[in-house]
Structures are given as structure tokens and as C-alpha cells.
């Protein structure tokens, strides 16, 4: 894009955008990606790159830069330099830029969806219909708040925090980037974001989009690398806030690392949600909810309904229906729009899931898997359920992060509340019943940040999301998510 055109874009209103650029019509992936710092792609200090693979074929897709401490420092300096102007821009102007990012994302939606599926293994139907539209919606939603901070937090003098260091996982790469970047920008912060090492490509596409959008240089910096790079962001002295989504272990390490500093922090960590089916629930709908709860995105979902509780009186019929429904699931090529369960994100994650399946068998659980066959190449796992498990089993207590469901039965409400809460995590839960009173009773007693009633895994930019206990703290989404990027 010529600099003249870039200038024009910068001062146009959001609705005045040029038509979709050519590259929205096909998918372009470069052989190698550099670091996006201060509005341009720059070589990493170490000159080192690492490969990212398609987990459905084990083929290498591209190489991305491995950022070290010097690169992190460069990115933080760029974000700091940009903070002055960006935070002083009127909310209305900031909003225009964020709207523009949202619109460009919609225009390039197909490309984002294809790359998301290639790099991470999730079914194209999910990337196309859920991840990408939701990511764009997050930008739209927070763009709307940018000029209303005073109304959102009346008489509380909301001010941005400064430079946010954001570290995201591999299960919803683009969506997590949107969850982190959109509220940070709306609130007037600048950003250094690091995607996960197995799924960096949609974040780098987003970097290209942001460059094309004319967002002032340095407001968003996107750098790639593994845990070491993430740690360098956490430990950088000029970072004002850490926003992290990932494993509970790394979350704990981050908390220790920033202890004694005045860095703000939000952590979205693991989960082991109870999905609770009462005898008066619409059973066919509930079975769909069980399937969606645990097999959506191969079960790589922190809020997955990975523990099922079925009331004893309907257990036989629910389990029969569940097994029948599992027979119809299509496991395989994530690029096929009819695929229900795609590839496991990495070899490492597949090994972890397989290990848990062995643990489940050894603990005495009764395993059931449908008769489907798996592709010869790539990382795939059959949808799996375990019956006859008990509260103390490891497959009931620990996060597996795969398509593996542990099923228990219960008789009374008291019993199921007790069991549902008897876990180190507290991110989400599901309740299926015909009675509103039961729903209200459970939502107040379940120790979970999100409780879905007669549905599961529904996300919306307006509603806050986050956990209790070892699932982390702080909320993302909605007004709460905006507040997490402000001093008020
Ligand atoms: P992870 O927590 O290591 O990775 C998440 C992100 O943190 C990645 O971007 C990674 O590069 C970064 N990271 C790793 N070490 C870091 C450090 N010391 N400082 C700063 N950033 C660091 O998760 P991993 O190893 O990929 O997955 C292991 C398990 O964690 C999964 O099986 C699952 O149970 C859980 N997990 C939970 C997620 C969630 O959304 N709640 C997301 C990803 C993993
Ligand atoms: Mg990959």
C-alpha cells in the first residue's frame, strides 16, 4: 500500500473504507514471518525461526520468528512510545480504528478461517461460523465502548493502564487475540501480544491486517516464540499489565514472577466443568449439549463440559442416546465442512490425551468409543466417554483438554452440587432442566464463573467470562473486560 493511500485510510471514517483488498479472495501464507514491531515486520535478533505445522497432515506450513529478550524489549519500547499519543487520542478516534479492524476482519473472514483450521486443526465449520465472526464481533463491541468510558464508569475517572503484555493459547488463536486486543485498545492501552507456538499464523495475519488498517505504529505489536518469549514479556519491567490465557501451571508461575511489582494481571486458566442433566430436562436437546460441550474444538476448550452428571432415573436413556449420537460424529479432515471433530492441536497434546485415556482405563473406568476410523496421517483421537468413574479418579479431577468425557450419575440436587464443586477448578458449568427454579438454585450454588442453562459453549462479546479458584481471576468480555484495562 502506498504511503499516500495509507494516509488517506487513516483519516477516512470507518464507513469510508476501500473495497476488500485482493488478498481476501484467496489465502496467502508466507514461507516465513518476521516480528510485527512498531508497524512493520522486522527480523528477530537471533535470526532464528521455528516451524508451524498442520496437525491434520503433519506438514510444515510456514516458519515464524523466535523472539528473544531483545526483541521483547524492542516491542515494549515501541508500545511505550505509542502509548502517549494513542491514550490521548479521543475515544471516538480510537473507536474508528477499532471499527476498521473489525470490518477488515469480516472482509477477510474466509482467509482467516482457512488459516486457523490449517494451523490448529479445528473443523472449518467452527472457524468459519464461530471463531472468526466472534473475533470480529469483539472488535465491533469494544469499538463501541471507546468513546463511552466516562459513561461506563461514571465519576471514576477511567484511565488506561499503559502497555499490556498479552499471552494467548492455541485453542482459539484468533479469538483469544481479539479478546485481548480489542478491550485494551478501546481503553487506550498499547499492546505486545504473543500467540502460542503451534498456532501463530492467524495472529500474524491479524498483524498484516492491522498494518493495512493504518493503526498508528507501535499501538499493537505481535511477536512470536514459545514459553521463553512469554516469560520475557512477563518479566519486562516496563509492562503495566499481563493478560494470560493458558495452563494453570504457567498462570501460577506468572503470579510468582510478578509478585512485588505493580503489574496488573488477569489469568484465564484451566477448567473441568460439570454439565448437569436433570430428569426433567429436554433429553434430546441435552444430548446435543453434551456433544457440543465436550467435542466442540476437539475438547480443547477451557470451559468444556468434561464432567457429565446425569440424574440416575434417566441415566440409561441419556447414555444410550449419547452413544448413538457419537456414532454419527465425523472425525477427520478439518478442511471438510462436514467434519465434526478435527485434528488434535499437536503431537504433544495427543500424547497427553492418550495417556489420560490409559489412566482412565487403569482406574477402572468403562470406556466407550464409536466405531469410526481415524485418518492414517496427522494427530487424531476418537471421541471417548468413560462410565463408572468416581470423584477421586484422575480423569474426573484433572484437565485433559481433549475429546474425553467422564460420566457420573447422581440422585439429589445437594449431591450433584457437592460433586460439581469438589474440584480445584471453577470456570464454567451447564444445567439442563425444565424448571427455572432449579436453574436459579444451581447458578447461585455452583462455584463457576459461567453457568449455561439448557445450552452450552455459547459466547458473546457482551458477557463476561472468567473463573474462580485454579481457573484464574479477572474477567474478559463485557464491561468487566473493559474495566480490566483501566484504572478506575
Ligand atoms: P501453556 O500454558 O504452556 O501455553 C499457553 C501460552 O503460554 C503459550 O503462548 C505459551 O508459549 C505461553 N507460555 C508458556 N510458558 C510460559 C511462561 N513461562 N511465561 C509466559 N508464557 C508462557 O499451555 P500448553 O503447554 O500449550 O498446554 C498444556 C495444557 O495446558 C493443556 O493440555 C491444557 O490442559 C492447558 N491449557 C489450557 C488453556 C486454556 O484455555 N485454559 C489453553 C492452553 C492450554
Ligand atoms: Mg500449527
XYZ file of C-alpha atoms and ligand atoms in Angstrom:
533
model
C 0.000 0.000 0.000
C 1.397 3.390 -0.951
C 2.049 5.811 1.834
C -0.367 8.263 0.234
C -3.143 5.703 0.341
C -2.193 4.761 3.871
C -2.610 8.380 4.880
C -5.962 8.570 3.206
C -7.143 5.476 5.054
C -6.017 6.916 8.334
C -8.225 9.924 8.106
C -11.231 8.311 6.493
C -14.208 7.494 8.602
C -14.697 3.799 9.286
C -17.593 3.538 6.823
C -15.473 5.058 4.081
C -13.139 2.100 3.650
C -11.742 0.976 0.334
C -13.210 -2.245 -1.062
C -11.832 -5.541 0.177
C -8.192 -5.940 -0.808
C -7.332 -8.591 -3.380
C -5.919 -10.990 -0.821
C -9.345 -11.511 0.732
C -10.211 -13.644 -2.294
C -7.526 -16.240 -1.711
C -5.421 -17.473 1.142
C -1.875 -16.268 1.229
C 0.588 -17.712 3.683
C 4.179 -16.584 3.536
C 7.044 -19.056 3.812
C 8.480 -17.090 6.667
C 7.161 -14.465 9.075
C 9.105 -11.819 10.970
C 8.082 -9.978 14.128
C 5.478 -7.232 13.913
C 7.032 -4.374 15.855
C 6.291 -0.679 15.502
C 4.050 -1.160 12.481
C 6.418 -3.247 10.388
C 7.768 -6.755 10.090
C 11.337 -6.944 11.396
C 13.875 -9.778 11.646
C 14.385 -11.380 15.048
C 17.579 -10.536 16.914
C 18.670 -14.191 16.996
C 17.866 -14.709 13.258
C 16.193 -17.909 14.411
C 12.865 -19.198 13.120
C 10.758 -22.207 14.028
C 8.207 -24.168 12.015
C 4.480 -24.324 12.464
C 2.715 -27.454 11.221
C -0.686 -28.512 10.052
C -1.672 -31.016 12.758
C -4.025 -32.828 10.377
C -1.242 -33.702 7.925
C 1.988 -33.115 9.889
C 3.111 -30.907 7.008
C 5.083 -27.774 7.685
C 3.082 -24.669 6.754
C 5.458 -21.825 7.483
C 8.261 -20.570 9.701
C 7.913 -17.847 12.280
C 10.485 -15.783 14.131
C 11.701 -16.806 17.579
C 11.711 -13.606 19.628
C 14.226 -13.268 22.444
C 14.537 -10.738 25.274
C 15.980 -8.065 22.970
C 13.024 -8.388 20.599
C 10.603 -8.238 23.522
C 12.347 -5.097 24.727
C 12.061 -3.570 21.260
C 8.340 -4.354 21.127
C 7.713 -2.971 24.620
C 9.621 0.223 23.748
C 7.526 0.646 20.588
C 4.335 0.130 22.610
C 5.513 2.612 25.245
C 6.390 5.226 22.631
C 2.971 4.805 21.003
C 1.101 4.944 24.307
C 1.405 8.715 24.754
C -0.373 9.628 21.535
C -2.789 6.713 21.490
C -4.040 7.279 25.010
C -4.566 10.969 24.297
C -6.492 10.376 21.084
C -10.200 10.966 21.627
C -12.244 7.848 22.322
C -14.155 8.495 19.133
C -10.964 8.407 17.058
C -9.734 5.266 18.786
C -13.116 3.693 18.132
C -12.824 4.409 14.412
C -9.584 2.460 14.187
C -11.054 -0.460 16.110
C -14.175 -0.494 13.908
C -11.887 -0.567 10.903
C -10.056 -3.621 12.238
C -13.423 -5.322 12.788
C -14.572 -4.546 9.266
C -11.333 -5.694 7.659
C -11.582 -8.917 9.619
C -15.062 -9.524 8.248
C -13.845 -8.818 4.732
C -11.002 -11.303 5.114
C -13.035 -13.775 7.148
C -12.621 -16.648 4.748
C -8.861 -16.337 4.710
C -8.688 -16.188 8.490
C -10.929 -19.253 8.806
C -8.868 -21.336 6.399
C -5.572 -20.420 8.063
C -6.990 -21.032 11.539
C -8.069 -24.509 10.527
C -4.808 -25.341 8.735
C -2.590 -24.184 11.572
C -4.582 -25.508 14.522
C -6.686 -28.444 13.277
C -10.162 -27.236 14.218
C -13.055 -28.014 11.842
C -13.516 -25.348 9.175
C -17.189 -25.138 10.113
C -16.165 -23.903 13.555
C -13.507 -21.434 12.338
C -15.891 -20.090 9.716
C -19.076 -19.896 11.791
C -17.762 -19.287 15.301
C -14.130 -18.241 15.777
C -13.757 -15.623 13.058
C -17.193 -13.943 13.303
C -16.891 -13.833 17.099
C -13.416 -12.327 16.860
C -14.727 -9.577 14.552
C -17.686 -9.059 16.923
C -15.309 -8.468 19.802
C -13.679 -5.647 17.877
C -17.080 -4.199 16.949
C -18.297 -4.435 20.525
C -15.284 -2.776 22.142
C -15.045 -0.151 19.379
C -18.438 0.986 20.628
C -17.140 1.484 24.172
C -14.086 3.534 23.205
C -15.883 6.903 23.385
C -18.127 5.927 26.304
C -15.639 5.160 29.053
C -16.967 8.017 31.190
C -20.473 6.571 30.903
C -19.272 3.047 31.547
C -17.530 4.095 34.769
C -19.247 7.324 35.856
C -17.356 9.615 38.248
C -14.475 7.177 38.423
C -12.049 8.900 36.088
C -11.141 5.845 33.944
C -7.554 5.921 32.652
C -5.653 3.348 30.592
C -3.016 1.250 32.345
C -0.239 1.665 29.787
C 1.469 -1.216 27.964
C -0.298 -4.579 28.137
C 1.641 -7.832 27.660
C -0.763 -10.450 26.326
C -0.027 -14.155 26.054
C -2.529 -16.439 24.399
C -3.021 -20.192 23.879
C -3.507 -22.414 20.847
C -7.125 -23.474 21.215
C -8.796 -20.278 19.900
C -5.851 -18.369 18.427
C -7.612 -15.533 16.596
C -10.496 -15.271 19.045
C -8.156 -15.010 22.041
C -6.163 -12.318 20.232
C -9.422 -10.396 19.755
C -10.485 -10.924 23.395
C -7.186 -9.402 24.460
C -6.502 -6.667 21.914
C -9.972 -5.147 21.460
C -10.678 -4.055 25.075
C -7.057 -2.982 25.590
C -7.228 -0.602 22.614
C -10.696 0.687 23.448
C -9.434 1.628 26.904
C -6.427 3.458 25.418
C -3.638 0.966 26.141
C -0.998 -0.280 23.747
C -0.151 -3.931 23.328
C 2.544 -6.565 22.936
C 0.867 -9.867 22.103
C 2.367 -13.329 21.767
C 0.403 -16.180 20.155
C 1.096 -19.813 21.037
C 3.937 -21.565 19.260
C 1.771 -24.163 17.470
C -0.759 -21.630 16.120
C 0.916 -18.305 15.310
C -0.437 -17.730 11.793
C -3.788 -16.003 12.318
C -2.180 -13.591 14.773
C 0.392 -12.763 12.094
C -2.407 -12.319 9.551
C -4.005 -10.008 12.068
C -0.708 -8.118 12.221
C -0.894 -7.624 8.431
C -4.488 -6.502 8.756
C -3.573 -4.051 11.495
C -0.746 -2.667 9.384
C -3.182 -2.226 6.451
C -5.751 -0.601 8.731
C -3.442 2.333 9.333
C -3.483 1.926 13.104
C -0.699 4.175 14.407
C 2.640 2.384 14.583
C 3.503 0.622 17.810
C -0.043 0.525 19.206
C -0.196 -3.224 18.551
C 2.970 -5.332 18.383
C 2.754 -9.053 17.691
C 5.746 -11.227 18.386
C 6.182 -14.977 18.135
C 8.076 -17.503 20.224
C 7.494 -20.170 22.854
C 7.425 -20.100 26.664
C 10.747 -18.284 26.934
C 9.409 -15.391 24.895
C 6.273 -15.316 27.038
C 8.394 -15.251 30.181
C 10.403 -12.325 28.792
C 7.165 -10.370 28.335
C 6.053 -11.203 31.877
C 9.393 -10.126 33.325
C 9.875 -6.953 31.297
C 9.983 -4.048 33.770
C 8.049 -1.642 31.564
C 4.930 -3.791 31.182
C 1.933 -2.475 33.149
C -0.420 -5.392 32.761
C -0.206 -9.091 31.985
C -3.203 -10.802 30.425
C -2.677 -14.534 30.141
C -4.772 -17.452 28.925
C -3.281 -20.914 29.196
C -2.352 -23.642 31.641
C -2.788 -23.317 35.395
C 0.906 -24.132 35.904
C 2.105 -21.227 33.799
C -0.531 -18.996 35.414
C 0.882 -19.808 38.848
C 4.395 -19.150 37.624
C 3.312 -15.742 36.270
C 1.785 -14.799 39.609
C 5.013 -15.655 41.392
C 7.089 -13.781 38.830
C 5.184 -10.521 39.154
C 4.795 -10.682 42.933
C 6.152 -7.468 44.445
C 5.778 -5.469 41.205
C 2.817 -3.206 40.498
C 1.929 -5.064 37.314
C -1.794 -5.727 36.981
C -2.778 -9.235 35.994
C -5.689 -11.278 34.705
C -5.413 -15.049 34.326
C -7.743 -17.347 32.402
C -6.598 -20.868 33.222
C -7.858 -24.414 33.096
C -11.242 -25.911 33.832
C -13.139 -29.133 34.457
C -16.762 -28.142 34.079
C -19.764 -30.080 35.328
C -22.525 -30.482 32.759
C -25.588 -31.480 34.787
C -28.634 -33.223 33.281
C -31.791 -33.455 35.420
C -34.546 -35.972 34.756
C -36.936 -33.216 33.675
C -34.564 -31.870 31.002
C -35.429 -31.985 27.293
C -33.254 -35.057 26.782
C -32.577 -34.887 23.050
C -31.526 -31.280 23.377
C -29.404 -32.168 26.400
C -27.608 -34.879 24.420
C -26.723 -32.281 21.776
C -25.473 -30.106 24.616
C -23.292 -32.923 25.952
C -21.820 -33.481 22.477
C -21.182 -29.788 21.916
C -19.921 -29.388 25.470
C -17.111 -31.911 25.174
C -16.418 -32.434 21.452
C -16.501 -28.799 20.271
C -12.960 -27.890 19.133
C -11.773 -31.462 19.945
C -12.354 -30.682 23.606
C -9.522 -28.125 23.561
C -11.737 -25.751 25.474
C -11.049 -24.436 28.966
C -14.789 -24.325 29.689
C -15.511 -27.744 28.081
C -18.234 -29.774 29.770
C -15.756 -32.536 30.551
C -17.618 -33.960 33.559
C -21.127 -35.156 32.877
C -23.595 -35.646 35.734
C -26.818 -37.426 34.778
C -29.692 -37.937 37.198
C -29.952 -41.660 37.894
C -33.555 -42.068 36.709
C -32.648 -41.008 33.153
C -29.032 -42.198 33.047
C -29.658 -45.295 30.914
C -31.632 -43.487 28.269
C -29.280 -40.492 28.135
C -26.225 -42.714 27.776
C -27.861 -44.800 25.076
C -28.786 -41.658 23.144
C -25.302 -40.260 23.674
C -23.630 -43.390 22.292
C -25.963 -43.373 19.277
C -25.165 -39.742 18.612
C -21.423 -40.389 18.936
C -21.696 -42.996 16.165
C -22.738 -40.235 13.782
C -19.793 -37.934 14.519
C -17.346 -37.468 11.659
C -13.731 -37.356 12.729
C -11.126 -36.347 10.167
C -10.090 -33.702 7.656
C -10.665 -30.331 9.352
C -10.995 -28.645 5.948
C -14.059 -30.758 5.122
C -17.116 -28.741 6.057
C -18.910 -31.889 7.249
C -16.242 -32.756 9.797
C -17.356 -32.628 13.446
C -14.066 -33.417 15.162
C -10.829 -32.225 13.589
C -7.182 -32.771 14.473
C -5.650 -32.645 17.933
C -3.574 -29.483 18.023
C -0.144 -31.060 18.449
C 1.613 -34.388 18.867
C 2.388 -33.393 22.437
C -1.268 -32.768 23.237
C -2.288 -36.042 21.556
C 0.205 -37.946 23.736
C -1.215 -36.244 26.827
C -4.787 -37.222 25.884
C -3.770 -40.810 25.089
C -2.031 -41.014 28.438
C -5.217 -39.904 30.198
C -7.251 -42.495 28.295
C -4.870 -45.161 29.636
C -5.141 -43.695 33.134
C -8.927 -43.810 32.867
C -8.858 -47.489 31.895
C -6.411 -48.362 34.663
C -8.552 -46.565 37.219
C -11.382 -48.904 36.295
C -13.475 -46.607 34.102
C -15.598 -48.254 31.411
C -14.522 -46.783 28.088
C -16.708 -46.305 25.047
C -15.562 -45.049 21.645
C -17.588 -45.116 18.416
C -16.558 -47.380 15.564
C -15.273 -44.548 13.316
C -11.867 -44.907 11.686
C -9.147 -42.285 12.022
C -7.044 -40.809 9.201
C -3.656 -42.502 8.764
C -1.685 -39.247 8.914
C -1.882 -36.440 11.454
C -2.970 -36.220 15.090
C -6.442 -37.613 15.676
C -8.333 -39.024 18.613
C -11.685 -40.789 18.764
C -14.416 -39.168 20.819
C -14.280 -41.003 24.113
C -16.514 -41.397 27.137
C -15.852 -43.102 30.450
C -18.661 -44.622 32.538
C -18.401 -45.892 36.101
C -15.950 -43.279 37.227
C -15.855 -41.745 40.665
C -14.994 -38.377 42.104
C -11.464 -39.376 43.111
C -10.411 -40.608 39.658
C -7.756 -38.542 37.938
C -9.816 -38.322 34.740
C -12.513 -36.647 36.870
C -10.205 -34.248 38.695
C -7.649 -33.210 36.058
C -7.996 -31.181 32.876
C -7.433 -33.410 29.847
C -8.118 -30.803 27.159
C -9.273 -33.365 24.632
C -12.418 -35.213 23.464
C -12.720 -37.276 26.643
C -15.800 -37.183 28.871
C -16.088 -38.600 32.412
C -19.662 -39.590 33.297
C -21.154 -39.863 36.792
C -24.730 -40.236 37.968
C -26.495 -38.557 40.882
C -29.769 -38.727 42.807
C -30.281 -35.399 44.556
C -29.523 -31.749 43.877
C -27.411 -31.494 47.046
C -25.299 -34.418 45.927
C -24.644 -33.020 42.462
C -23.773 -29.537 43.766
C -21.318 -31.074 46.198
C -19.669 -33.167 43.483
C -19.663 -30.416 40.888
C -17.854 -28.065 43.273
C -15.453 -30.647 44.634
C -12.693 -29.818 42.168
C -9.741 -27.387 42.048
C -11.254 -25.531 39.076
C -14.219 -23.177 38.811
C -14.593 -21.837 35.299
C -17.939 -22.984 33.939
C -20.888 -25.338 34.295
C -24.052 -26.397 32.471
C -27.523 -27.120 33.851
C -30.271 -28.888 31.907
C -33.764 -28.837 33.379
C -37.311 -27.744 32.676
C -37.566 -25.814 35.942
C -36.434 -22.214 36.220
C -36.263 -22.529 39.998
C -33.728 -25.336 39.736
C -31.636 -23.235 37.380
C -31.594 -20.299 39.804
C -30.830 -22.564 42.732
C -27.835 -24.070 40.937
C -26.460 -20.902 39.413
C -26.108 -19.430 42.891
C -24.512 -22.548 44.372
C -22.150 -23.706 41.644
C -18.682 -22.222 42.087
C -18.208 -21.381 38.414
C -17.658 -18.122 36.580
C -20.088 -19.026 33.801
C -23.168 -21.221 34.131
C -25.101 -22.104 30.985
C -28.727 -23.164 31.301
C -30.167 -25.503 28.655
C -27.315 -24.654 26.327
C -23.530 -24.949 26.371
C -20.402 -23.244 24.980
C -22.252 -20.098 23.951
C -20.075 -16.991 23.780
C -20.925 -13.358 23.310
C -18.751 -10.231 23.492
C -21.205 -8.591 25.898
C -20.976 -11.245 28.592
C -18.064 -11.518 30.998
C -16.058 -14.752 31.111
C -13.601 -15.959 33.744
C -13.091 -18.267 36.664
C -12.753 -18.989 40.347
C -10.117 -20.994 42.202
C -7.427 -22.524 39.970
C -9.273 -21.359 36.863
C -7.800 -17.907 37.429
C -9.148 -14.447 38.149
C -10.341 -11.367 36.335
C -12.985 -11.260 33.627
C -12.813 -10.839 29.881
C -15.752 -9.708 27.755
C -18.442 -7.172 28.511
C -17.937 -4.165 30.703
C -15.898 -6.223 33.165
C -13.405 -6.971 30.407
C -13.060 -3.265 29.697
C -12.543 -2.464 33.366
C -9.603 -4.860 33.437
C -7.683 -2.445 31.194
C -8.400 0.714 33.176
C -7.524 2.269 36.487
C -10.796 3.361 37.990
P 0.878 -23.227 28.137
O 0.243 -22.579 29.301
O 2.306 -23.622 28.240
O 0.756 -22.262 26.847
C -0.068 -21.127 26.747
C 0.741 -19.921 26.307
O 1.669 -19.579 27.329
C 1.570 -20.138 25.047
O 1.570 -18.948 24.293
C 2.968 -20.396 25.605
O 4.002 -20.060 24.716
C 2.980 -19.463 26.793
N 3.922 -19.787 27.845
C 4.451 -20.998 28.184
N 5.285 -20.879 29.244
C 5.297 -19.573 29.587
C 5.942 -18.812 30.603
N 6.766 -19.385 31.484
N 5.699 -17.482 30.686
C 4.861 -16.887 29.825
N 4.233 -17.541 28.826
C 4.435 -18.872 28.713
O -0.006 -24.474 27.738
P 0.444 -25.790 26.895
O 1.714 -26.336 27.457
O 0.421 -25.446 25.466
O -0.748 -26.788 27.226
C -0.693 -27.623 28.370
C -2.042 -27.771 28.998
O -2.488 -26.510 29.477
C -3.150 -28.223 28.075
O -3.163 -29.593 27.936
C -4.366 -27.706 28.795
O -4.740 -28.588 29.816
C -3.886 -26.408 29.402
N -4.256 -25.260 28.558
C -5.338 -24.526 28.908
C -5.762 -23.484 28.128
C -6.951 -22.706 28.473
O -7.520 -22.040 27.627
N -7.370 -22.689 29.711
C -5.081 -23.143 26.873
C -3.896 -23.930 26.612
C -3.535 -24.962 27.430
Mg 0.403 -25.209 13.673
